[in-house]
GROMACS .gro file of C-alpha atoms in nm:
model
   91
    1MET     CA    1   0.612  -7.008   4.014
    2SER     CA    2   0.852  -7.068   3.730
    3ASN     CA    3   1.019  -7.404   3.680
    4THR     CA    4   1.319  -7.247   3.506
    5ASP     CA    5   1.601  -7.023   3.622
    6SER     CA    6   1.628  -6.664   3.498
    7ASP     CA    7   1.871  -6.779   3.227
    8GLY     CA    8   1.613  -7.030   3.096
    9ASN     CA    9   1.786  -7.341   3.231
   10GLU     CA   10   1.614  -7.603   3.439
   11PRO     CA   11   1.687  -7.548   3.811
   12LYS     CA   12   1.906  -7.790   4.003
   13ILE     CA   13   1.686  -8.030   4.196
   14ASP     CA   14   1.782  -8.142   4.545
   15ARG     CA   15   1.636  -8.450   4.709
   16ILE     CA   16   1.530  -8.428   5.074
   17ASN     CA   17   1.441  -8.693   5.328
   18LEU     CA   18   1.128  -8.645   5.539
   19GLN     CA   19   1.030  -8.857   5.836
   20ILE     CA   20   0.663  -8.866   5.936
   21SER     CA   21   0.440  -9.121   6.102
   22ARG     CA   22   0.266  -9.382   5.888
   23SER     CA   23  -0.075  -9.251   6.000
   24PHE     CA   24   0.009  -8.898   5.883
   25LEU     CA   25   0.150  -9.032   5.557
   26ASP     CA   26  -0.180  -9.211   5.500
   27VAL     CA   27  -0.360  -8.875   5.541
   28VAL     CA   28  -0.114  -8.706   5.301
   29ASP     CA   29  -0.165  -8.982   5.042
   30GLU     CA   30  -0.542  -8.961   5.071
   31THR     CA   31  -0.528  -8.582   5.036
   32TRP     CA   32  -0.313  -8.568   4.721
   33ARG     CA   33  -0.535  -8.827   4.552
   34GLU     CA   34  -0.857  -8.646   4.650
   35HIS     CA   35  -0.723  -8.316   4.514
   36GLY     CA   36  -0.610  -8.461   4.181
   37PHE     CA   37  -0.234  -8.438   4.218
   38ASN     CA   38  -0.035  -8.684   4.009
   39ASN     CA   39   0.180  -8.805   4.298
   40ARG     CA   40   0.289  -8.742   4.655
   41SER     CA   41   0.597  -8.535   4.561
   42GLU     CA   42   0.392  -8.297   4.346
   43PHE     CA   43   0.151  -8.242   4.634
   44ILE     CA   44   0.429  -8.183   4.890
   45ARG     CA   45   0.601  -7.932   4.658
   46TYR     CA   46   0.269  -7.752   4.613
   47ALA     CA   47   0.206  -7.746   4.991
   48LEU     CA   48   0.555  -7.609   5.059
   49ARG     CA   49   0.525  -7.340   4.790
   50ASP     CA   50   0.182  -7.243   4.923
   51SER     CA   51   0.321  -7.209   5.277
   52VAL     CA   52   0.610  -6.992   5.155
   53ASN     CA   53   0.394  -6.776   4.927
   54HIS     CA   54   0.107  -6.744   5.179
   55PRO     CA   55   0.264  -6.753   5.526
   56GLU     CA   56  -0.062  -6.634   5.683
   57GLY     CA   57  -0.200  -6.982   5.613
   58ALA     CA   58   0.101  -7.156   5.760
   59GLY     CA   59  -0.090  -7.204   6.085
   60VAL     CA   60  -0.237  -7.518   5.935
   61TRP     CA   61   0.111  -7.663   5.884
   62LYS     CA   62   0.218  -7.554   6.231
   63ASP     CA   63  -0.083  -7.728   6.383
   64LEU     CA   64  -0.005  -8.040   6.178
   65ALA     CA   65   0.353  -8.040   6.304
   66ILE     CA   66   0.236  -7.995   6.663
   67SER     CA   67  -0.020  -8.269   6.616
   68GLU     CA   68   0.250  -8.498   6.477
   69ALA     CA   69   0.468  -8.436   6.784
   70GLN     CA   70   0.173  -8.489   7.016
   71PHE     CA   71   0.086  -8.809   6.833
   72HIS     CA   72   0.422  -8.951   6.931
   73GLU     CA   73   0.342  -8.859   7.292
   74CYS     CA   74  -0.009  -9.016   7.260
   75GLU     CA   75  -0.166  -8.670   7.299
   76GLY     CA   76  -0.252  -8.586   6.937
   77ILE     CA   77  -0.587  -8.491   6.792
   78SER     CA   78  -0.755  -8.696   6.525
   79SER     CA   79  -0.764  -8.612   6.156
   80ASP     CA   80  -1.142  -8.565   6.193
   81GLU     CA   81  -1.078  -8.297   6.457
   82MET     CA   82  -0.828  -8.127   6.223
   83ARG     CA   83  -1.080  -8.136   5.938
   84GLU     CA   84  -1.347  -7.984   6.161
   85LYS     CA   85  -1.111  -7.712   6.290
   86TYR     CA   86  -1.011  -7.606   5.939
   87GLY     CA   87  -1.338  -7.678   5.760
   88THR     CA   88  -1.192  -7.922   5.509
   89ASP     CA   89  -1.384  -8.195   5.332
   90ALA     CA   90  -1.454  -8.518   5.511
   91ARG     CA   91  -1.331  -8.845   5.364
   0.00000   0.00000   0.00000
């Protein structure tokens, strides 16, 4: 994905506000560090681009969102269960 507009100028950057639980943020922070991203924002931009460019894999993000909602209702599944379901690396 290009970081410049079609006329060669840098794109306008908008700032967004995202609210997630501290426990999920801890998982996000651990993940971006494990995968070699420079910072949290870079990782989140990558994850969003990947979801837009490969919507067939968006089920992971949907499950994470559902899990986040269930967490607030004390019904969520653990990060270990998510890792097992999607075959990702353990800590």
